[in-house]
Coordinates of C-alpha atoms in Angstrom, one line a residue:
M1 CA -10.1 12.6 -12.1
E2 CA -7.3 10.6 -13.6
K3 CA -3.5 12.1 -13.9
L4 CA -0.9 10.9 -16.0
F5 CA 2.7 10.8 -14.8
R6 CA 4.8 8.5 -16.7
K7 CA 2.9 5.5 -16.8
I8 CA 1.3 5.8 -13.5
I9 CA -2.4 6.6 -13.4
Q10 CA -4.1 7.7 -10.4
K11 CA -7.7 7.4 -9.8
N12 CA -9.8 8.7 -7.0
K13 CA -11.9 5.8 -7.3
P14 CA -10.2 2.9 -9.0
D15 CA -11.9 0.4 -11.1
N16 CA -10.3 -2.7 -8.9
H17 CA -8.6 -2.4 -5.3
L18 CA -5.2 -3.4 -5.2
I19 CA -5.6 -3.8 -1.4
I20 CA -7.6 -6.1 0.6
Y21 CA -9.4 -4.3 3.2
P22 CA -10.0 -5.6 6.8
S23 CA -13.2 -7.8 6.8
S24 CA -14.5 -10.8 7.7
E25 CA -13.7 -12.3 4.0
K26 CA -10.4 -11.0 4.0
Y27 CA -8.4 -14.4 3.8
E28 CA -10.5 -15.7 1.6
S29 CA -10.3 -13.1 -0.5
S30 CA -6.6 -13.5 -0.5
Y31 CA -7.3 -16.7 -2.9
E32 CA -9.0 -14.7 -5.2
Q33 CA -7.4 -12.9 -8.8
P34 CA -5.4 -10.9 -8.7
Y35 CA -4.2 -11.3 -4.8
F36 CA -3.6 -14.9 -5.3
E37 CA -1.3 -14.3 -8.5
M38 CA 0.3 -11.5 -6.3
M39 CA 1.0 -14.0 -3.5
S40 CA 2.5 -16.8 -6.0
R41 CA 5.1 -14.1 -7.2
F42 CA 5.4 -13.1 -3.8
Q43 CA 6.5 -16.5 -2.8
Q44 CA 8.9 -17.1 -5.9
A45 CA 10.6 -14.1 -5.2
L46 CA 11.3 -15.0 -1.6
R47 CA 12.7 -18.6 -2.9
K48 CA 15.5 -16.8 -4.9
E49 CA 19.0 -16.6 -3.7
E50 CA 20.4 -13.5 -1.9
T51 CA 16.7 -12.4 -1.3
L52 CA 16.2 -9.6 1.3
L53 CA 13.0 -8.6 2.6
I54 CA 12.7 -5.5 4.7
V55 CA 9.5 -5.8 7.0
I56 CA 7.3 -3.4 9.4
G57 CA 4.7 -5.8 10.4
F58 CA 3.4 -9.1 10.3
G59 CA -0.6 -8.5 10.9
D60 CA -1.7 -11.3 8.6
K61 CA -1.3 -15.0 9.0
H62 CA -0.9 -16.0 5.3
I63 CA 1.8 -13.3 4.6
R64 CA 3.8 -14.3 7.8
N65 CA 3.5 -18.2 6.9
V66 CA 5.0 -17.2 3.6
V67 CA 7.8 -15.4 5.0
L68 CA 8.5 -18.2 7.8
E69 CA 8.6 -20.6 5.0
A70 CA 11.5 -18.7 3.4
V71 CA 13.5 -18.1 6.4
N72 CA 13.1 -22.1 6.9
Q73 CA 13.5 -23.1 3.6
N74 CA 15.9 -20.4 1.6
P75 CA 19.3 -20.6 3.4
S76 CA 20.3 -17.2 1.6
F77 CA 17.4 -15.4 2.5
Q78 CA 17.8 -12.1 4.5
L79 CA 15.0 -10.7 7.0
L80 CA 15.0 -7.5 8.5
I81 CA 12.5 -6.8 10.8
V82 CA 12.2 -3.2 11.8
N83 CA 9.7 -3.2 15.0
Y84 CA 9.4 0.0 17.5
N85 CA 8.3 -0.3 21.1
R86 CA 5.8 2.0 22.3
E87 CA 8.7 4.3 23.8
G88 CA 9.7 4.3 20.1
R89 CA 12.9 2.8 20.6
I90 CA 13.8 -0.2 18.6
Y91 CA 12.6 -3.5 19.8
K92 CA 15.6 -6.2 19.7
T93 CA 15.2 -10.0 20.1
D94 CA 17.3 -13.2 19.1
S95 CA 13.9 -15.0 18.4
L96 CA 11.4 -14.9 15.2
K97 CA 9.1 -16.6 17.8
D98 CA 8.4 -13.0 19.1
F99 CA 6.6 -12.0 15.1
F100 CA 5.6 -15.3 14.0
L101 CA 3.9 -16.5 17.2
K102 CA 0.4 -15.0 17.6

């Protein structure tokens, strides 16, 4: 069943997935279209001045690498990491190593 709402079409079974689901080929799939184009645009956005990225997880190595590249190469890039510990409290650290080196 399709619903049309302000130019957004919702389908129960989309023709093309917009997310890469967990699998053994997940990393390789990220180099196929349309995901490759999406990653390219993501990288371009992170290179722009005064960019702020808010994240809640770093589960995918290829995405972590793109973010880390922006941290190292874009002096005006700002990264806000929201990370809760097991007690439901915000985890505080002064080092990005806790998030990127896994």
